[in-house]
Short mmCIF file of C-alpha atoms in Angstrom, two decimals:
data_model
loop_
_atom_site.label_atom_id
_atom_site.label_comp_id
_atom_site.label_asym_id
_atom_site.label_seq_id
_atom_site.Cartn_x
_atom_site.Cartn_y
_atom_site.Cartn_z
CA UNK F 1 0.00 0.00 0.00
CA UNK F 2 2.55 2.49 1.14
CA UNK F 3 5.20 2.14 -1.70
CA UNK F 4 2.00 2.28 -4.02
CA UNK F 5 1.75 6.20 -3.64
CA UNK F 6 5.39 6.34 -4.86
CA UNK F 7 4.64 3.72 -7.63
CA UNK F 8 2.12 5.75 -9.06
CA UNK F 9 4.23 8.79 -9.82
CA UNK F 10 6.57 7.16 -11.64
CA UNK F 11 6.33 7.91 -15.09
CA UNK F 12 7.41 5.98 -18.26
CA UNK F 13 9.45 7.23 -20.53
CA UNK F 14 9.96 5.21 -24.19
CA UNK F 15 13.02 5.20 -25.74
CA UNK F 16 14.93 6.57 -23.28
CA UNK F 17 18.42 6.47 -23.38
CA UNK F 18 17.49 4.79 -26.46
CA UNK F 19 14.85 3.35 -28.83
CA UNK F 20 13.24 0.24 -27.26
CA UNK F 21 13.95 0.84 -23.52
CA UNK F 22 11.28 2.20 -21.37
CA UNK F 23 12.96 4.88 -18.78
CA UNK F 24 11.32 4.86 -15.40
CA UNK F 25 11.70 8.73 -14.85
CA UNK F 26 11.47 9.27 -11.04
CA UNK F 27 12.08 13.41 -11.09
CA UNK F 28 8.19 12.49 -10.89
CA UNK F 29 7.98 11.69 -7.64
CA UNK F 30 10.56 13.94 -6.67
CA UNK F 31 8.17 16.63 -7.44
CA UNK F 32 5.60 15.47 -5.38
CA UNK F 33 6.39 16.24 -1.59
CA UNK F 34 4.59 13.74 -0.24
CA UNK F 35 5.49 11.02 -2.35
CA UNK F 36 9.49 11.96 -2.20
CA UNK F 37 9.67 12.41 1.42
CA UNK F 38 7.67 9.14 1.89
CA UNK F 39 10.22 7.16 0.02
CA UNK F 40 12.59 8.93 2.49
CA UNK F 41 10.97 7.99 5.39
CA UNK F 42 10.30 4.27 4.30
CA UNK F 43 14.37 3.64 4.01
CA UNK F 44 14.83 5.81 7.41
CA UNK F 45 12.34 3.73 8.86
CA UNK F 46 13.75 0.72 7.30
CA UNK F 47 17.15 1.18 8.85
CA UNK F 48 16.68 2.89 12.02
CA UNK F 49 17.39 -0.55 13.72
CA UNK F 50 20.78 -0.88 12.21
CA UNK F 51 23.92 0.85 13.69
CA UNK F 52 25.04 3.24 10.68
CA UNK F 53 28.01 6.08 10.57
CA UNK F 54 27.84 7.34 7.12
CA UNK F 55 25.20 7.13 4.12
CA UNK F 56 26.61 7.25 0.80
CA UNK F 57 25.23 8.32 -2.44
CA UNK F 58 25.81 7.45 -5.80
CA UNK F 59 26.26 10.22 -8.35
CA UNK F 60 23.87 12.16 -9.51
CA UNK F 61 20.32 10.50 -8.54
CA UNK F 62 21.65 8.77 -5.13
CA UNK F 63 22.45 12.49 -4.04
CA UNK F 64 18.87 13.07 -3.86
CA UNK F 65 18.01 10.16 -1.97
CA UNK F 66 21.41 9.62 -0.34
CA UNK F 67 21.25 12.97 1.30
CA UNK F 68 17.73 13.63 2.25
CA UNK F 69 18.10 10.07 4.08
CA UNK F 70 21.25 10.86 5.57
CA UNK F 71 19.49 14.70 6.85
CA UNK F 72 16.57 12.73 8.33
CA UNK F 73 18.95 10.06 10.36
CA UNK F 74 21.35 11.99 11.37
CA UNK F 75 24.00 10.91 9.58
CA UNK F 76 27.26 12.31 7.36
CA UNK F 77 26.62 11.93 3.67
CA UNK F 78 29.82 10.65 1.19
CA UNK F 79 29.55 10.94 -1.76
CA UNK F 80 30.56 8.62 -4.53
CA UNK F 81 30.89 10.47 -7.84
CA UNK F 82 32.86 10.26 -11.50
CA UNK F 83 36.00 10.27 -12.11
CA UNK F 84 38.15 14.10 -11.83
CA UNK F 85 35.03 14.97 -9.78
CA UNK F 86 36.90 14.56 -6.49
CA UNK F 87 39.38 17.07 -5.43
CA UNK F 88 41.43 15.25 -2.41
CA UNK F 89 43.09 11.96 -2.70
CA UNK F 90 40.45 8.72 -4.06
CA UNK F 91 40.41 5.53 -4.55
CA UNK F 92 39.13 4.11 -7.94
CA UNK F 93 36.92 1.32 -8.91
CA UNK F 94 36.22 0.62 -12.84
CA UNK F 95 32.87 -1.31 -14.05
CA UNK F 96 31.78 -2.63 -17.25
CA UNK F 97 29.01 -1.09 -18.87
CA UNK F 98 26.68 -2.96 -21.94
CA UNK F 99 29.04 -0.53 -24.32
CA UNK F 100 32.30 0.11 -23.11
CA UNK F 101 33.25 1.15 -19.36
CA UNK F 102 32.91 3.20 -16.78
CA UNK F 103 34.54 4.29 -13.59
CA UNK F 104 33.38 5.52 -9.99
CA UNK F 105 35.56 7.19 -7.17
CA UNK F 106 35.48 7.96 -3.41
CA UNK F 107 37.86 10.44 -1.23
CA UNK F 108 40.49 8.17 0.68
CA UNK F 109 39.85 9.77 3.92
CA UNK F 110 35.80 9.43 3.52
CA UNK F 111 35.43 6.77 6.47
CA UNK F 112 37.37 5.55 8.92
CA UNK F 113 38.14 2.31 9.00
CA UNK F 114 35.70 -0.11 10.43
CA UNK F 115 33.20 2.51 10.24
CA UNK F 116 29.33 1.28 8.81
CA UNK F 117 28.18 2.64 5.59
CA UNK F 118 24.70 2.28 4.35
CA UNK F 119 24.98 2.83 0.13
CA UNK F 120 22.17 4.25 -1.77
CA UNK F 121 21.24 5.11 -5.11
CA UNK F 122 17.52 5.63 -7.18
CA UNK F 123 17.85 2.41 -9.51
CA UNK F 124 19.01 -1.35 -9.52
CA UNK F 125 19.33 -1.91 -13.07
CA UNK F 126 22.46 -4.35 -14.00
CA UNK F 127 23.99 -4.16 -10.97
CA UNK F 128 27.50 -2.80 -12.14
CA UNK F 129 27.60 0.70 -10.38
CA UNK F 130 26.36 -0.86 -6.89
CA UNK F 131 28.63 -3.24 -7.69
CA UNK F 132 31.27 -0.50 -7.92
CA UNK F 133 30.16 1.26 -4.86
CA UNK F 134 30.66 -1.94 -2.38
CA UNK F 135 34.32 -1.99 -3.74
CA UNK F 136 34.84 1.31 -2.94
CA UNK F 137 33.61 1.61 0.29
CA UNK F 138 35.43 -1.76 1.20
CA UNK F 139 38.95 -0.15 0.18
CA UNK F 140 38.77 2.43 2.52
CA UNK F 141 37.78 0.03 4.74
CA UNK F 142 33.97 0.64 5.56
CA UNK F 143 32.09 -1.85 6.76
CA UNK F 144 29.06 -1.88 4.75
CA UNK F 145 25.67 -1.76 6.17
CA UNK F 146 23.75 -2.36 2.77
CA UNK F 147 22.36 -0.61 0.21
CA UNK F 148 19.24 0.22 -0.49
CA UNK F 149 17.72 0.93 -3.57
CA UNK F 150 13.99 3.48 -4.67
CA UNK F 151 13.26 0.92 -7.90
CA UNK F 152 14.41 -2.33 -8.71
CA UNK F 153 14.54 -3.23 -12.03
CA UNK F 154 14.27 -7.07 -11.19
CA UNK F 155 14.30 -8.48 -14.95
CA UNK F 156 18.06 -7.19 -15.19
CA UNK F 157 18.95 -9.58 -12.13
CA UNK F 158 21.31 -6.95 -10.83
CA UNK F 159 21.15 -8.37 -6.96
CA UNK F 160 23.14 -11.46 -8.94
CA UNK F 161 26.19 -9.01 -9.12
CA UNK F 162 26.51 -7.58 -5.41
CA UNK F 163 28.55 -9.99 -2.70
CA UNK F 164 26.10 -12.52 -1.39
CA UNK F 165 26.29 -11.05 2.36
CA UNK F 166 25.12 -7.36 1.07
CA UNK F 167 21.87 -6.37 2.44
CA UNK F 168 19.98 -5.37 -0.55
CA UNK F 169 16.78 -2.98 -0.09
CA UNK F 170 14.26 -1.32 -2.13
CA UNK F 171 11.24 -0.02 -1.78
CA UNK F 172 9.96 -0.80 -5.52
CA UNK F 173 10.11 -3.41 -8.17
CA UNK F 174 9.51 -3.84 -12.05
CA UNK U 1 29.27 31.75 15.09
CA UNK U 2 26.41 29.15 13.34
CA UNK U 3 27.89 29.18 10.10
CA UNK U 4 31.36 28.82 11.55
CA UNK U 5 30.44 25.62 12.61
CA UNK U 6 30.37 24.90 8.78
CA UNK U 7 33.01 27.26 7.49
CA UNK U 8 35.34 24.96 9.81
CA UNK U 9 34.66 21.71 8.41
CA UNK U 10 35.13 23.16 4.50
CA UNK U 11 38.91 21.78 3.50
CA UNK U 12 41.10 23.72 1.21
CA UNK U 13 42.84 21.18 -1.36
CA UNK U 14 45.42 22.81 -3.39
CA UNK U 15 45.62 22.81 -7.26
CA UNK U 16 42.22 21.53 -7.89
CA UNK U 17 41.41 21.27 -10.63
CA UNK U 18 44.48 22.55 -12.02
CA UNK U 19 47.75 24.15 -11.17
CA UNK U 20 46.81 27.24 -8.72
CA UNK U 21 43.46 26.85 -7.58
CA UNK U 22 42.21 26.64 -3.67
CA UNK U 23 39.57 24.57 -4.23
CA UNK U 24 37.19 25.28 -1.11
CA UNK U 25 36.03 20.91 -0.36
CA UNK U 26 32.79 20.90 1.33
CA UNK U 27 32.56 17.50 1.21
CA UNK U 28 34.00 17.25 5.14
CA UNK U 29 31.09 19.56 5.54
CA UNK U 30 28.55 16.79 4.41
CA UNK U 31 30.14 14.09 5.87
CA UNK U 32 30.02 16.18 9.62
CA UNK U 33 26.23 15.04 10.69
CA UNK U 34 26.09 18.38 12.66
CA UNK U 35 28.04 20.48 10.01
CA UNK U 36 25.48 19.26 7.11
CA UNK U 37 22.24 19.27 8.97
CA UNK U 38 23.05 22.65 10.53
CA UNK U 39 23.90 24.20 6.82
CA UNK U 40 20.27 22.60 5.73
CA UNK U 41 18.32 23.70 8.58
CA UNK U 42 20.06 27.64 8.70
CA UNK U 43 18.90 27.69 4.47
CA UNK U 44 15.18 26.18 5.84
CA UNK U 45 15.33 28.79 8.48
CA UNK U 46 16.01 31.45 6.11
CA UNK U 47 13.24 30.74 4.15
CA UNK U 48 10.52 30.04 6.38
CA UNK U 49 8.48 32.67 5.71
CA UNK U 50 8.82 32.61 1.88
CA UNK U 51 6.23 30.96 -0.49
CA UNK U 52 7.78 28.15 -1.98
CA UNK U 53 6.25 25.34 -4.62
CA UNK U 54 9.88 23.65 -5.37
CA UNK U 55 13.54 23.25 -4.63
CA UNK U 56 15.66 23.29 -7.69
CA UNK U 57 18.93 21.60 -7.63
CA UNK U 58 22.18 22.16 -9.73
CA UNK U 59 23.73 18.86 -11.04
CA UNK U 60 25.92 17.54 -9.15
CA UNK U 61 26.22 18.76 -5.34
CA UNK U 62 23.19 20.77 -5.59
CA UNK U 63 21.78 17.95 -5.31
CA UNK U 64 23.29 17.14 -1.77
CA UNK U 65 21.80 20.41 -0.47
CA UNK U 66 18.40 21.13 -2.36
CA UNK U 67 17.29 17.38 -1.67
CA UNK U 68 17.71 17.77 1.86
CA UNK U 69 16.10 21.23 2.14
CA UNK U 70 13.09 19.79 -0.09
CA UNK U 71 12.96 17.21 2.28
CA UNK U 72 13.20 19.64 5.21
CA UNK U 73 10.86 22.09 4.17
CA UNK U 74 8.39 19.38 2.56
CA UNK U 75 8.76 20.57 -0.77
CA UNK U 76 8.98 19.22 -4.36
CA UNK U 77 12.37 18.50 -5.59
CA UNK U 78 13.31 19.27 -9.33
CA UNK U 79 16.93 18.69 -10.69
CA UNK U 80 18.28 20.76 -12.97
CA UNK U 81 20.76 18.60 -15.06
CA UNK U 82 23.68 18.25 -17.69
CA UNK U 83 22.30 17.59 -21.29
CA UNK U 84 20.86 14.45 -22.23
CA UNK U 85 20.45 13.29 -18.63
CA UNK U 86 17.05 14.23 -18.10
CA UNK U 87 14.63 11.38 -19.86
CA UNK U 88 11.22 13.75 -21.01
CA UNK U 89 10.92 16.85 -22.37
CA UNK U 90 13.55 19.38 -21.97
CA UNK U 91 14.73 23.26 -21.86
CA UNK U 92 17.81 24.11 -22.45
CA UNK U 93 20.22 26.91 -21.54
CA UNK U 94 23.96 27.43 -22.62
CA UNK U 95 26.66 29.25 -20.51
CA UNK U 96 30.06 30.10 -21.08
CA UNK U 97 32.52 28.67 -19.60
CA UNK U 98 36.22 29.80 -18.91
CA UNK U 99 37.33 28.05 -21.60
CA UNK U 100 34.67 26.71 -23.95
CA UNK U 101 30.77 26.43 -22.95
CA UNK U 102 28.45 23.96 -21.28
CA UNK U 103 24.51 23.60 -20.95
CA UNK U 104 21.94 22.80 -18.47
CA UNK U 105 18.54 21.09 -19.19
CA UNK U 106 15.17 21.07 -16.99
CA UNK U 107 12.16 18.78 -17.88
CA UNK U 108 9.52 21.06 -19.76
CA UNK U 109 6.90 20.10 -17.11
CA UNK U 110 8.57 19.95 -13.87
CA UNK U 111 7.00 23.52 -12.34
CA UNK U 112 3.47 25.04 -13.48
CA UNK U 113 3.44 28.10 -14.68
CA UNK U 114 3.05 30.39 -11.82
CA UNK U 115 4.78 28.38 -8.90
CA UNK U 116 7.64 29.67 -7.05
CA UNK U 117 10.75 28.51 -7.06
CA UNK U 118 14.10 28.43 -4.82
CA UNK U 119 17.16 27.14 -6.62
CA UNK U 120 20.20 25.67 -4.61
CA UNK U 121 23.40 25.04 -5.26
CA UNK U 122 26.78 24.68 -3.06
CA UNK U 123 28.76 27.22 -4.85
CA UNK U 124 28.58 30.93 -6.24
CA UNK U 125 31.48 31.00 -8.22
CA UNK U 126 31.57 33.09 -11.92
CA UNK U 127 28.06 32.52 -11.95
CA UNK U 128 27.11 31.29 -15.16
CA UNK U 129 25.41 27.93 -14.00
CA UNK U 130 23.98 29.92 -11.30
CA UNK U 131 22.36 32.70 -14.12
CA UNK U 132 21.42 29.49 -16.32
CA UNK U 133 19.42 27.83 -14.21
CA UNK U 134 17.31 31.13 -13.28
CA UNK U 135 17.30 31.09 -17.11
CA UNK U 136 15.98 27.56 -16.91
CA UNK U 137 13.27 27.82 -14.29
CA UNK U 138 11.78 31.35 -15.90
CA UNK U 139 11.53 29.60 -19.25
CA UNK U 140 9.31 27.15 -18.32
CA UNK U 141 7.20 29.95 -16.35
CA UNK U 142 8.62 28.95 -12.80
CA UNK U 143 8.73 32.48 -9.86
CA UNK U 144 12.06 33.03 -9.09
CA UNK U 145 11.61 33.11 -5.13
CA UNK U 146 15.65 33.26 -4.56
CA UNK U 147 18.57 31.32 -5.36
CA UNK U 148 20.77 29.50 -2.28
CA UNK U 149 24.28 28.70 -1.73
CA UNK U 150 26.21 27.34 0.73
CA UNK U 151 29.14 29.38 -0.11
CA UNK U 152 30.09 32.79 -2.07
CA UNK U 153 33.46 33.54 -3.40
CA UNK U 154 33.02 36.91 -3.63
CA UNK U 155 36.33 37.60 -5.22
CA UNK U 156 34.62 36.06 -9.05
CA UNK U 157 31.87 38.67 -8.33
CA UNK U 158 29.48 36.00 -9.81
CA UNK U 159 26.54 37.61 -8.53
CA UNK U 160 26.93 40.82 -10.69
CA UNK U 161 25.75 38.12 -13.49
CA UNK U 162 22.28 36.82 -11.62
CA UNK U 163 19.16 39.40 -12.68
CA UNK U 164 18.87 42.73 -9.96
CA UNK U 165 15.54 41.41 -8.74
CA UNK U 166 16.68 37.85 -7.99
CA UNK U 167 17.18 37.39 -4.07
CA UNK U 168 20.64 35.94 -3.27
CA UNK U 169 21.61 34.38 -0.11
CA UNK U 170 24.28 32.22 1.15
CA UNK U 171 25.86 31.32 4.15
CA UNK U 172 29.53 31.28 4.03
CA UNK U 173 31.97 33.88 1.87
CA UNK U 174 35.76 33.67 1.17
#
């Protein structure tokens, strides 16, 4: 019932990146205050159990999630961005994409060792940027929570990537 | 003294992103739970009394900040993004750039015609994103209410580039 409301405003988009592929655009229900902050609110109340230091985001739509989740817990926000986006010292982590590759980095000095990190970003698709993500936040040594996810695409079989003791949520499927 | 607290926590890293530059880091600010929620709730506090529809975010770390406030302040969140990122309908603006130019895009339909507005971003810098996303918002018949920043460097004068009646604020200068 609850994830229903941010179902709805959800909005398909065909041929998006390209012909064939139906986008699920969620700037929809980022619009919509009540539907946004409820999706908030379902992963804050999802986690509040669990014994978390630092919430990061994956560039550019886990910022929006990322850090309205990490504003409502309490918590520091890292972010995880593209590469030559970073100005201090990072670590690196490269993932295949269906054309080519891509890469994702984090600041060194982001967590302290042993520290717990819950990941987030909007979309599960293939898996290879969460995939990414867990990497990173191992090398600096973060101890990760798990990583939670608004939509996931569940045809793509992206949870198949991600280590088999990562905590995967999300509040949405197709 | 309250925006102290944040100035603090911003880290200068050296020759970023070339030979010369200070570039002012605020990502020890988001990654400070007190740091980051006290820069979101001073902006909310700021604009308590104002009649806002939406928070517009600059891609990327405007984001970070207009999420959070949107969240805050139980308002819509719209992202104002690179080309070819956003999935529908778009505007677009082009700015200049130091060398070369770039261009920001909003989704046709993201604000009625009529609604008001406050855009965020983290930095005031030469402001050309800053004047293209006012650009942005107005051309798809958005109400300018203001446009926030976590931080001014005054020195690039970037405000003498944003219109006379749009309301500026920020909350740290160097």
């Amino acid at each position: 019932m609850a994830t229903e409301v941010i179902k709805s405003k959800i909005r398909d988009v065909p041929d998006f990146p390209r012909e064939g592929i139906i986008f699920k655009d969620i700037t929809t229900v980022l619009r919509d205050p009540k539907a946004f902050s409820h999706a908030v609110d379902m992963l804050a109340d999802h986690f509040k159990k669990h014994k978390i230091d630092y919430i990061a985001g994956i560039e550019a739509r886990g910022f929006i999630f990322g850090s309205a989740l990490a504003y409502k817990m309490g918590k520091g926000f890292i972010p995880i961005r593209k590469p030559g986006k970073l100005p201090a010292k990072t670590e690196r982590v490269s993932y295949e994409l269906e054309y080519g590759n891509d890469s994702l980095e984090i600041h060194t000095d982001a967590v302290e060792p042993g520290k717990n990190v819950l990941i987030v970003d909007d979309l599960l698709a293939t898996g290879g940027t969460a995939e990414a993500a867990i990497k990173l936040v191992k090398k600096i040594g973060g101890v990760i929570v798990g990583i939670a996810f608004v939509v996931e695409l569940e045809f793509l079989k992206g949870r198949e990537k991600l280590p088999d003791d990562c905590k995967i949520t999300r509040l949405i499927s197709f």
